[in-house]
């Protein structure tokens, strides 16, 4: 009786203890039920229980690293789309009532309808993530705990830029779990969405700085090891050749026959190539890659190229982000996965190129060695060869920082979306009789040019480029006199033709080689092309290479009878005379 009397005793607000206990128990039960229901709707099984999700985004998600990865940690639908804290989670669940409404209407109940509405749904999610500083991403990923020593060069550069400028995860990482749709928006919409927010700026953690230093030291050590390995390989090859020559000489001596003049009389075959002992010249190993249709306009478009922000705002070079990724990038273009409408099956995505550079005070000498490859027929060229006369063409473009984009991208600034064989190239018929035909040499189509020679360049919506927006002749002449152009030398191995020219308002190829010389040979399964050029040839369109200055340089190989844009190209490198700061150091011999 005392027990029931206690329960009936009245407390605060006149309620009995028994009533309060009953209220608490009921509240716990109701809260437990509500929370159970909340959690039941917060699972991936629930998210894909409707066919709208299961047959579309879930299928795409299964091919991503968030679904399956080496660590076995899976990020499901709620991890990315539902906040963890109770208040924001509840708000999100209330917002989901809109999705129930559209479920009833059948707004996206077929794949076709889903794709029709996909851009607006994606934009809504992106905006939410932007406003919350990518809160759900940061539940798992955080700048403070990142180890850039285990990231690619491009990733750590982007993350450093994001911290300093105030970018958030979704600015760069759209479409990582579902089909990308950024190309369906006006580029201005994406550019506005990806603007840096000062509120998101943060100081760079000491651990991140230490990780970057570690990564850079590893990369420097790897490059040094590669250089030493190349030098050792050349030395071994030279010794093998010398041994073979000595054996041949001994054989002739025993037989009493004469030995023909040649390398045997003056040393090894490694001394060939304008008389330089190339086995003593340091080398640099580069990788050229197939670029597809990645024009300068493509590079500067953030909806197509994630590195556009650090390129335009931080002034990063292409090399800063992409060195070491050349083969991977080329593979995406070769297969048609990215920026290539006419892929060539089995075309090699990258070419390893060994570069050696020397000078004698008067001349520049450069030697380029790369492995020969089996012929891959081009499906859209007659006989499978674009240029049947030339199995290989080699080109080098170089200039000072004055040339448009040269400091960051090397020769990339000359490639535009409206050049011949590119997507927005004008029709040949429209070029006939055009007022600019004589000035720009449009007989074979629009060639390379620098944007600084145009009054405007269209870079956001098609057609891209600005080939016909040419400045007047006085302005072009001023650019040339100021050295704001890129020097160009080119060699065709099949015909033996050497060309010397430059890029400014168009590609100008002079009638003679102006003292530029090339030789080539095929040895040991490699192509070897050697260049000799005066350091200061004089004349218009020729860059004088001087000590104390760095030059921007890029290389191109038209491999396997290729022509036009279907070549392999390098990123932009720095070149200088006896300059340890240069990535390609031209050493005196």
Coordinates of C-alpha atoms in Angstrom, one line a residue:
X1 CA 0.0 0.0 0.0
X2 CA 2.9 2.3 0.8
X3 CA 4.2 1.7 -2.8
X4 CA 0.9 2.7 -4.4
X5 CA 0.7 5.7 -2.1
X6 CA 4.1 6.8 -3.3
X7 CA 3.0 6.6 -6.9
X8 CA -0.1 8.6 -6.2
X9 CA 1.8 11.4 -4.4
X10 CA 1.6 14.6 -6.3
X11 CA 4.7 16.5 -7.4
X12 CA 5.5 19.5 -9.6
X13 CA 2.5 20.9 -11.6
X14 CA 0.2 18.6 -9.6
X15 CA 1.2 15.5 -11.5
X16 CA 1.5 12.2 -9.5
X17 CA 4.8 10.3 -9.4
X18 CA 3.0 7.4 -11.1
X19 CA 1.8 9.6 -13.9
X20 CA 5.3 11.1 -14.4
X21 CA 6.8 7.6 -14.6
X22 CA 4.1 6.5 -17.1
X23 CA 4.8 9.6 -19.1
X24 CA 8.5 8.9 -19.1
X25 CA 8.1 5.3 -20.1
X26 CA 5.7 6.3 -22.9
X27 CA 8.2 9.0 -24.0
X28 CA 11.0 6.5 -24.1
X29 CA 8.9 4.1 -26.1
X30 CA 7.8 6.8 -28.5
X31 CA 11.3 8.2 -28.8
X32 CA 12.7 4.7 -29.3
X33 CA 10.1 4.1 -32.0
X34 CA 10.8 7.4 -33.7
X35 CA 14.6 6.9 -33.6
X36 CA 14.2 3.3 -34.8
X37 CA 12.2 4.5 -37.7
X38 CA 14.7 7.3 -38.3
X39 CA 17.6 4.9 -38.5
X40 CA 15.6 2.4 -40.6
X41 CA 15.2 5.1 -43.2
X42 CA 18.9 5.9 -42.9
X43 CA 20.3 2.7 -44.5
X44 CA 21.4 2.0 -48.0
X45 CA 18.9 -0.8 -48.3
X46 CA 16.1 1.7 -47.6
X47 CA 17.6 4.2 -50.1
X48 CA 17.6 1.7 -53.0
X49 CA 14.3 0.1 -52.1
X50 CA 12.7 2.1 -54.8
X51 CA 13.6 1.3 -58.4
X52 CA 14.2 5.0 -59.2
X53 CA 17.4 4.8 -57.1
X54 CA 18.3 1.1 -57.5
X55 CA 18.3 1.1 -61.3
X56 CA 20.1 4.4 -61.8
X57 CA 22.5 6.0 -59.3
X58 CA 23.1 2.8 -57.3
X59 CA 24.3 1.0 -60.4
X60 CA 26.8 3.9 -61.1
X61 CA 27.9 4.0 -57.4
X62 CA 28.9 0.3 -57.5
X63 CA 31.7 1.1 -59.9
X64 CA 33.3 3.7 -57.5
X65 CA 35.8 3.6 -54.7
X66 CA 33.2 4.6 -52.2
X67 CA 31.5 1.2 -52.8
X68 CA 34.5 -1.0 -53.0
X69 CA 38.1 -0.2 -52.1
X70 CA 41.3 -1.7 -50.7
X71 CA 40.5 -0.7 -47.1
X72 CA 37.0 -2.3 -47.0
X73 CA 35.4 0.9 -45.7
X74 CA 32.2 1.6 -47.6
X75 CA 30.5 5.0 -47.7
X76 CA 26.8 4.4 -48.4
X77 CA 24.0 6.7 -49.5
X78 CA 23.3 8.2 -46.0
X79 CA 27.0 8.8 -45.4
X80 CA 27.0 11.3 -48.2
X81 CA 23.5 12.6 -48.3
X82 CA 22.2 12.6 -44.6
X83 CA 23.8 14.7 -41.8
X84 CA 24.9 12.8 -38.7
X85 CA 23.8 15.2 -36.0
X86 CA 20.2 14.9 -34.9
X87 CA 19.0 18.5 -35.8
X88 CA 20.2 18.5 -39.3
X89 CA 19.3 14.9 -39.9
X90 CA 15.7 15.7 -38.8
X91 CA 15.6 18.7 -41.2
X92 CA 16.8 16.5 -44.0
X93 CA 14.2 13.9 -43.3
X94 CA 11.5 16.5 -43.4
X95 CA 12.9 17.8 -46.7
X96 CA 12.6 14.2 -48.0
X97 CA 8.8 14.5 -48.0
X98 CA 9.3 16.4 -51.3
X99 CA 10.9 13.2 -52.7
X100 CA 7.9 11.2 -51.6
X101 CA 5.6 13.6 -53.4
X102 CA 7.6 13.2 -56.7
X103 CA 7.6 9.4 -56.1
X104 CA 3.8 9.5 -56.1
X105 CA 3.8 11.7 -59.3
X106 CA 6.3 9.4 -61.0
X107 CA 8.6 12.3 -61.8
X108 CA 11.7 10.1 -62.2
X109 CA 10.2 6.6 -62.4
X110 CA 12.1 5.7 -65.7
X111 CA 15.8 6.0 -66.5
X112 CA 14.9 8.5 -69.3
X113 CA 12.9 10.7 -66.9
X114 CA 15.7 10.4 -64.3
X115 CA 18.3 11.6 -66.8
X116 CA 16.1 14.4 -67.8
X117 CA 15.9 15.7 -64.2
X118 CA 19.4 14.6 -63.2
X119 CA 21.1 18.1 -63.7
X120 CA 18.6 19.9 -61.5
X121 CA 18.8 17.2 -58.8
X122 CA 22.6 17.3 -58.9
X123 CA 22.8 21.1 -58.7
X124 CA 20.5 21.0 -55.6
X125 CA 22.9 18.6 -53.9
X126 CA 26.0 20.5 -54.9
X127 CA 24.5 23.8 -53.6
X128 CA 23.7 22.1 -50.2
X129 CA 27.1 20.7 -49.9
X130 CA 28.7 24.1 -50.8
X131 CA 26.6 25.8 -48.1
X132 CA 27.6 23.3 -45.4
X133 CA 31.3 23.3 -46.4
X134 CA 30.9 19.7 -47.6
X135 CA 29.9 18.6 -44.1
X136 CA 29.2 15.0 -45.0
X137 CA 32.4 14.7 -46.9
X138 CA 34.4 15.9 -43.9
X139 CA 32.9 13.3 -41.7
X140 CA 35.5 11.0 -43.3
X141 CA 37.9 13.3 -45.1
X142 CA 39.7 16.2 -43.4
X143 CA 42.6 18.4 -44.3
X144 CA 44.0 18.1 -40.8
X145 CA 44.5 14.4 -41.1
X146 CA 45.5 14.1 -44.8
X147 CA 49.0 12.8 -45.5
X148 CA 50.1 14.4 -48.8
X149 CA 53.1 12.1 -48.9
X150 CA 50.7 9.4 -50.0
X151 CA 48.9 11.6 -52.5
X152 CA 49.6 12.3 -56.2
X153 CA 51.3 15.6 -56.9
X154 CA 48.1 17.0 -58.5
X155 CA 46.0 16.1 -55.4
X156 CA 48.3 17.7 -52.9
X157 CA 48.6 20.8 -54.9
X158 CA 44.8 21.1 -55.2
X159 CA 44.3 20.5 -51.5
X160 CA 46.9 23.1 -50.5
X161 CA 45.2 25.6 -52.8
X162 CA 41.8 24.8 -51.4
X163 CA 42.9 25.5 -47.8
X164 CA 44.6 28.7 -48.7
X165 CA 41.9 30.1 -51.0
X166 CA 38.7 28.8 -49.2
X167 CA 37.5 26.0 -51.4
X168 CA 35.5 23.0 -50.2
X169 CA 35.3 19.4 -51.3
X170 CA 32.4 19.6 -53.7
X171 CA 34.1 22.4 -55.7
X172 CA 36.3 19.7 -57.2
X173 CA 34.7 16.4 -56.5
X174 CA 31.4 16.4 -58.3
X175 CA 30.4 13.1 -60.0
X176 CA 32.7 10.9 -57.9
X177 CA 29.9 8.5 -57.0
X178 CA 27.5 9.1 -59.9
X179 CA 27.5 10.0 -63.6
X180 CA 29.0 13.4 -64.2
X181 CA 26.7 16.1 -65.5
X182 CA 28.8 19.3 -65.3
X183 CA 29.0 19.4 -69.1
X184 CA 25.3 19.9 -69.2
X185 CA 25.5 23.3 -67.5
X186 CA 26.5 26.7 -68.8
X187 CA 30.1 27.0 -67.7
X188 CA 29.2 30.2 -65.9
X189 CA 26.9 28.3 -63.5
X190 CA 29.7 25.9 -62.6
X191 CA 32.2 28.8 -62.2
X192 CA 29.9 30.6 -59.9
X193 CA 29.2 27.5 -57.8
X194 CA 33.0 26.9 -57.5
X195 CA 33.9 30.3 -56.3
X196 CA 36.1 30.3 -53.2
X197 CA 34.4 31.4 -49.9
X198 CA 36.7 33.3 -47.5
X199 CA 34.9 31.7 -44.6
X200 CA 36.3 28.3 -45.6
X201 CA 39.9 29.4 -45.6
X202 CA 42.1 27.7 -43.1
X203 CA 45.8 27.6 -42.1
X204 CA 47.8 24.7 -43.5
X205 CA 48.4 22.1 -40.8
X206 CA 52.1 21.5 -39.9
X207 CA 51.6 17.8 -40.6
X208 CA 50.4 18.6 -44.2
X209 CA 53.5 20.8 -44.8
X210 CA 55.8 18.0 -43.5
X211 CA 54.0 15.5 -45.8
X212 CA 54.6 17.7 -48.8
X213 CA 58.3 18.0 -48.0
X214 CA 58.6 14.3 -47.7
X215 CA 56.8 13.7 -51.0
X216 CA 59.0 16.2 -52.8
X217 CA 62.2 14.6 -51.4
X218 CA 61.0 11.2 -52.5
X219 CA 60.3 12.4 -56.0
X220 CA 63.6 14.2 -56.2
X221 CA 65.4 11.0 -55.2
X222 CA 63.5 9.0 -57.7
X223 CA 64.4 11.4 -60.5
X224 CA 68.0 11.2 -59.5
X225 CA 67.9 7.5 -59.5
X226 CA 66.3 7.5 -62.9
X227 CA 69.0 9.8 -64.3
X228 CA 71.8 7.6 -62.9
X229 CA 70.1 4.5 -64.4
X230 CA 69.9 6.1 -67.8
X231 CA 73.6 7.1 -67.6
X232 CA 74.6 3.6 -66.6
X233 CA 72.5 2.1 -69.5
X234 CA 74.2 4.4 -72.0
X235 CA 77.6 3.5 -70.6
X236 CA 76.8 -0.2 -70.9
X237 CA 75.6 0.2 -74.4
X238 CA 78.7 2.2 -75.4
X239 CA 80.9 -0.5 -74.0
X240 CA 79.0 -3.2 -75.8
X241 CA 79.3 -1.3 -79.1
X242 CA 83.0 -0.7 -78.5
X243 CA 83.6 -4.3 -77.7
X244 CA 81.8 -5.3 -80.9
X245 CA 83.9 -2.9 -83.0
X246 CA 87.1 -4.1 -81.4
X247 CA 86.1 -7.7 -82.2
X248 CA 85.4 -6.8 -85.8
X249 CA 88.7 -4.9 -86.1
X250 CA 90.6 -8.0 -84.7
X251 CA 88.7 -10.2 -87.1
X252 CA 89.7 -8.1 -90.1
X253 CA 93.3 -7.9 -88.9
X254 CA 93.5 -11.7 -88.7
X255 CA 92.1 -12.0 -92.2
X256 CA 94.4 -9.3 -93.5
X257 CA 91.5 -7.1 -94.7
X258 CA 91.1 -3.3 -94.3
X259 CA 88.6 -1.7 -92.0
X260 CA 86.3 0.9 -93.4
X261 CA 86.5 4.4 -92.0
X262 CA 83.8 5.2 -89.5
X263 CA 83.1 5.0 -85.8
X264 CA 85.7 2.2 -85.4
X265 CA 88.5 4.6 -86.3
X266 CA 87.5 7.4 -84.0
X267 CA 85.7 5.8 -81.1
X268 CA 82.3 4.2 -80.4
X269 CA 79.1 4.8 -82.2
X270 CA 78.0 6.8 -79.1
X271 CA 80.3 9.7 -80.5
X272 CA 77.9 10.0 -83.5
X273 CA 75.5 12.9 -83.7
X274 CA 77.4 16.0 -84.8
X275 CA 80.6 14.7 -83.2
X276 CA 79.5 14.9 -79.5
X277 CA 80.3 12.2 -77.0
X278 CA 76.7 11.7 -76.0
X279 CA 77.4 9.0 -73.4
X280 CA 78.9 11.8 -71.3
X281 CA 75.9 14.2 -71.6
X282 CA 73.4 14.0 -68.7
X283 CA 69.9 12.9 -69.6
X284 CA 66.4 13.7 -68.5
X285 CA 63.6 11.2 -68.8
X286 CA 60.2 12.7 -69.8
X287 CA 56.9 11.1 -70.8
X288 CA 55.0 12.4 -73.8
X289 CA 51.3 11.6 -73.9
X290 CA 48.4 11.6 -76.3
X291 CA 46.4 14.8 -75.7
X292 CA 43.2 14.1 -77.6
X293 CA 41.2 17.3 -78.0
X294 CA 42.4 19.1 -74.9
X295 CA 42.8 22.5 -76.3
X296 CA 43.8 25.6 -74.3
X297 CA 40.1 26.5 -74.1
X298 CA 39.5 23.0 -72.6
X299 CA 42.3 23.5 -70.1
X300 CA 40.8 26.8 -68.9
X301 CA 37.3 25.4 -68.6
X302 CA 36.6 24.3 -65.0
X303 CA 33.7 22.1 -65.9
X304 CA 36.0 20.0 -68.2
X305 CA 39.3 20.4 -66.4
X306 CA 39.5 20.3 -62.6
X307 CA 42.9 22.0 -62.6
X308 CA 41.6 25.2 -64.2
X309 CA 41.3 26.9 -60.8
X310 CA 44.9 26.4 -59.7
X311 CA 46.1 27.2 -63.2
X312 CA 44.2 30.5 -63.5
X313 CA 44.2 31.7 -59.9
X314 CA 47.3 30.2 -58.3
X315 CA 49.5 30.4 -61.5
X316 CA 50.4 26.7 -61.2
X317 CA 52.2 25.1 -64.1
X318 CA 50.7 22.0 -65.8
X319 CA 53.9 20.2 -64.7
X320 CA 53.1 21.0 -61.0
X321 CA 50.0 18.8 -61.1
X322 CA 50.5 16.3 -63.8
X323 CA 54.1 15.2 -63.8
X324 CA 54.0 11.4 -63.4
X325 CA 50.4 11.1 -64.6
X326 CA 51.2 11.5 -68.4
X327 CA 50.6 7.8 -69.2
X328 CA 47.3 7.7 -67.3
X329 CA 46.1 10.9 -69.0
X330 CA 47.0 9.6 -72.4
X331 CA 45.2 6.4 -71.8
X332 CA 41.9 8.3 -71.1
X333 CA 42.2 10.1 -74.5
X334 CA 43.4 7.1 -76.5
X335 CA 40.4 5.0 -75.3
X336 CA 37.9 7.8 -75.9
X337 CA 37.1 8.0 -72.2
X338 CA 37.8 11.7 -72.2
X339 CA 38.3 14.5 -74.7
X340 CA 38.6 12.4 -77.8
X341 CA 35.8 11.9 -80.4
X342 CA 37.8 9.7 -82.7
X343 CA 39.9 7.3 -80.7
X344 CA 42.5 5.1 -82.3
X345 CA 42.3 1.6 -80.9
X346 CA 45.6 0.3 -79.5
X347 CA 47.5 3.6 -80.0
X348 CA 50.0 3.8 -77.3
X349 CA 49.0 6.4 -74.6
X350 CA 52.5 7.6 -73.8
X351 CA 56.0 7.6 -75.1
X352 CA 59.1 7.6 -72.7
X353 CA 61.5 10.2 -74.1
X354 CA 65.1 10.6 -73.1
X355 CA 66.4 14.1 -73.6
X356 CA 70.1 15.1 -73.6
X357 CA 71.2 18.7 -74.1
X358 CA 74.6 20.3 -74.5
X359 CA 76.3 23.4 -76.0
X360 CA 79.7 24.5 -77.2
X361 CA 79.2 28.2 -76.7
X362 CA 78.0 28.7 -80.3
X363 CA 75.5 25.8 -80.9
X364 CA 72.8 24.0 -79.0
X365 CA 72.9 20.2 -79.4
X366 CA 70.0 18.0 -78.3
X367 CA 69.5 14.3 -78.6
X368 CA 66.1 12.6 -78.3
X369 CA 65.7 8.8 -77.8
X370 CA 62.5 6.9 -77.6
X371 CA 61.3 3.3 -78.2
X372 CA 60.0 2.3 -81.6
X373 CA 56.5 0.8 -81.6
X374 CA 54.5 -1.6 -83.8
X375 CA 52.3 0.0 -86.4
X376 CA 48.7 0.6 -85.4
X377 CA 46.4 1.3 -88.4
X378 CA 44.3 4.5 -88.1
X379 CA 40.7 3.5 -88.9
X380 CA 39.8 6.9 -90.5
X381 CA 42.9 7.3 -92.6
X382 CA 43.4 5.8 -96.1
X383 CA 45.7 2.8 -95.8
X384 CA 45.8 3.3 -92.0
X385 CA 48.5 6.0 -92.2
X386 CA 47.9 9.7 -92.0
X387 CA 51.3 10.7 -93.3
X388 CA 52.6 7.6 -95.3
X389 CA 55.9 9.3 -96.2
X390 CA 57.0 9.9 -92.6
X391 CA 56.9 7.2 -89.9
X392 CA 58.1 9.9 -87.4
X393 CA 58.1 13.6 -87.2
X394 CA 59.7 15.4 -84.3
X395 CA 59.1 19.0 -83.1
X396 CA 60.3 21.3 -80.4
X397 CA 58.7 24.6 -79.4
X398 CA 60.3 27.0 -77.0
X399 CA 60.4 30.6 -75.9
X400 CA 60.6 33.0 -73.0
X401 CA 57.9 33.9 -70.4
X402 CA 56.7 36.7 -72.7
X403 CA 54.8 34.3 -74.9
X404 CA 51.2 33.7 -74.0
X405 CA 50.8 30.9 -71.5
X406 CA 54.3 29.6 -72.1
X407 CA 55.4 30.0 -68.5
X408 CA 52.7 27.6 -67.3
X409 CA 51.9 25.3 -70.1
X410 CA 54.9 25.3 -72.5
X411 CA 53.5 25.0 -76.1
X412 CA 50.0 24.2 -75.0
X413 CA 49.0 27.9 -75.4
X414 CA 49.2 27.5 -79.2
X415 CA 46.6 24.7 -79.3
X416 CA 43.0 25.9 -79.8
X417 CA 39.6 24.3 -80.2
X418 CA 39.1 25.8 -83.7
X419 CA 42.4 24.6 -85.2
X420 CA 42.2 22.1 -88.0
X421 CA 41.0 18.6 -87.0
X422 CA 39.8 20.0 -83.7
X423 CA 36.0 20.0 -82.7
X424 CA 35.3 23.6 -83.6
X425 CA 37.4 23.9 -86.7
X426 CA 35.7 26.0 -89.4
X427 CA 34.5 24.2 -92.6
X428 CA 37.1 24.3 -95.4
X429 CA 34.6 25.9 -97.7
X430 CA 34.1 28.9 -95.3
X431 CA 37.9 29.5 -95.4
X432 CA 38.1 29.8 -99.2
X433 CA 38.3 33.5 -100.1
X434 CA 38.1 34.6 -96.4
X435 CA 39.6 38.1 -95.9
X436 CA 42.2 36.6 -93.5
X437 CA 43.2 33.7 -95.8
X438 CA 46.4 35.3 -97.0
X439 CA 47.5 36.6 -93.6
X440 CA 46.9 33.3 -91.8
X441 CA 47.8 30.8 -94.5
X442 CA 44.4 29.0 -94.3
X443 CA 45.0 26.7 -97.3
X444 CA 45.2 23.6 -95.0
X445 CA 43.0 25.0 -92.3
X446 CA 43.5 27.0 -89.1
X447 CA 46.9 26.4 -87.6
X448 CA 48.3 27.0 -84.1
X449 CA 48.3 30.5 -82.8
X450 CA 48.7 32.5 -79.6
X451 CA 45.6 34.0 -77.9
X452 CA 47.4 37.4 -77.4
X453 CA 47.1 37.9 -81.2
X454 CA 43.3 37.9 -81.0
X455 CA 40.9 40.6 -79.8
X456 CA 38.9 37.9 -78.0
X457 CA 38.9 34.2 -77.3
X458 CA 35.6 32.4 -76.8
X459 CA 36.3 29.9 -74.0
X460 CA 32.9 29.1 -72.5
X461 CA 30.4 28.1 -75.2
X462 CA 30.8 26.7 -78.7
X463 CA 32.4 27.5 -81.0
X464 CA 35.5 27.8 -78.8
X465 CA 38.6 29.7 -79.9
X466 CA 39.0 33.0 -81.8
X467 CA 40.9 32.3 -85.1
X468 CA 39.0 35.0 -87.0
X469 CA 39.3 37.7 -84.3
X470 CA 42.7 38.8 -85.5
X471 CA 44.4 42.0 -84.3
X472 CA 45.7 44.4 -86.9
X473 CA 49.1 43.9 -88.5
X474 CA 50.8 46.6 -86.5
X475 CA 49.8 44.8 -83.2
X476 CA 51.1 41.5 -84.5
X477 CA 54.4 43.1 -85.5
X478 CA 54.7 44.6 -82.1
X479 CA 54.2 41.1 -80.5
X480 CA 57.0 39.7 -82.8
X481 CA 59.4 42.5 -82.0
X482 CA 58.8 42.1 -78.3
X483 CA 59.6 38.4 -78.5
X484 CA 56.1 37.3 -77.5
X485 CA 56.2 34.2 -79.8
X486 CA 57.3 30.6 -79.6
X487 CA 60.2 29.3 -81.8
X488 CA 59.5 26.1 -83.6
X489 CA 61.9 23.5 -85.2
X490 CA 60.6 20.4 -86.9
X491 CA 62.0 17.3 -88.6
X492 CA 60.4 14.7 -90.8
X493 CA 62.3 11.4 -90.6
X494 CA 60.9 9.9 -93.8
X495 CA 61.6 12.8 -96.2
X496 CA 64.6 14.2 -94.2
X497 CA 62.9 17.6 -94.2
X498 CA 64.1 20.1 -91.6
X499 CA 61.9 23.2 -90.9
X500 CA 62.5 26.3 -88.8
X501 CA 59.6 28.6 -87.9
X502 CA 57.6 30.2 -85.1
X503 CA 54.1 30.5 -83.7
X504 CA 52.4 33.9 -83.3
X505 CA 49.2 34.8 -85.1
X506 CA 49.6 31.5 -87.0
X507 CA 52.2 28.9 -87.7
X508 CA 55.0 30.4 -89.9
X509 CA 57.3 27.8 -91.4
X510 CA 60.2 29.5 -93.2
X511 CA 61.5 28.4 -96.5
X512 CA 64.9 27.2 -95.3
X513 CA 66.2 25.7 -92.1
X514 CA 68.1 28.8 -91.1
X515 CA 71.1 26.6 -90.0
X516 CA 69.0 24.2 -88.0
X517 CA 70.2 20.6 -88.6
X518 CA 68.7 17.2 -87.7
X519 CA 69.9 13.7 -88.0
X520 CA 68.2 10.4 -87.1
X521 CA 68.9 6.7 -86.8
X522 CA 67.1 3.6 -85.5
X523 CA 69.2 1.5 -83.2
X524 CA 68.5 -1.1 -80.6
X525 CA 64.7 -0.7 -81.1
X526 CA 64.9 3.0 -80.5
X527 CA 64.5 6.1 -82.6
X528 CA 67.3 8.6 -82.0
X529 CA 66.9 12.1 -83.4
X530 CA 69.7 14.7 -82.9
X531 CA 69.4 18.5 -83.3
X532 CA 72.0 21.2 -83.8
X533 CA 71.0 24.8 -83.8
X534 CA 72.9 28.1 -83.3
X535 CA 72.3 29.5 -79.9
X536 CA 71.6 32.9 -81.5
X537 CA 70.6 32.4 -85.1
X538 CA 69.4 36.0 -85.5
X539 CA 66.4 37.1 -87.6
X540 CA 62.7 37.3 -86.9
X541 CA 61.0 34.4 -85.2
X542 CA 64.2 33.0 -83.7
X543 CA 64.8 32.9 -80.0
X544 CA 68.4 33.6 -78.8
X545 CA 69.3 31.2 -76.0
X546 CA 71.4 33.0 -73.5
X547 CA 73.0 32.2 -70.1
X548 CA 71.2 33.4 -67.0
X549 CA 67.7 32.9 -68.5
X550 CA 65.2 30.1 -68.4
X551 CA 63.1 29.1 -71.5
X552 CA 59.9 27.3 -71.7
X553 CA 60.0 24.2 -73.9
X554 CA 57.7 21.5 -75.1
X555 CA 58.2 18.5 -77.4
X556 CA 56.0 16.6 -79.8
X557 CA 56.4 13.3 -81.6
X558 CA 54.2 12.4 -84.6
X559 CA 54.6 8.7 -84.1
X560 CA 53.5 5.9 -86.4
X561 CA 52.8 8.0 -89.5
X562 CA 50.6 10.4 -87.5
X563 CA 49.7 13.9 -88.6
X564 CA 48.0 17.1 -87.3
X565 CA 46.8 16.8 -83.6
X566 CA 47.2 13.0 -83.5
X567 CA 50.6 13.2 -81.9
X568 CA 52.2 12.8 -78.5
X569 CA 53.2 15.9 -76.6
X570 CA 55.0 16.8 -73.4
X571 CA 54.1 19.1 -70.6
X572 CA 56.0 22.4 -70.4
X573 CA 59.5 22.3 -69.0
X574 CA 62.2 24.9 -68.1
X575 CA 65.4 24.8 -70.2
X576 CA 68.6 26.8 -69.6
X577 CA 72.3 27.0 -70.3
X578 CA 74.4 25.7 -67.5
X579 CA 71.6 26.4 -65.1
X580 CA 70.9 24.0 -62.2
X581 CA 67.4 25.5 -61.8
X582 CA 66.5 24.3 -65.3
X583 CA 64.6 21.0 -65.6
X584 CA 66.5 20.5 -68.9
X585 CA 70.0 21.8 -68.2
X586 CA 72.0 22.5 -71.4
X587 CA 75.6 21.7 -70.2
X588 CA 78.7 22.9 -71.9
X589 CA 80.9 20.4 -73.7

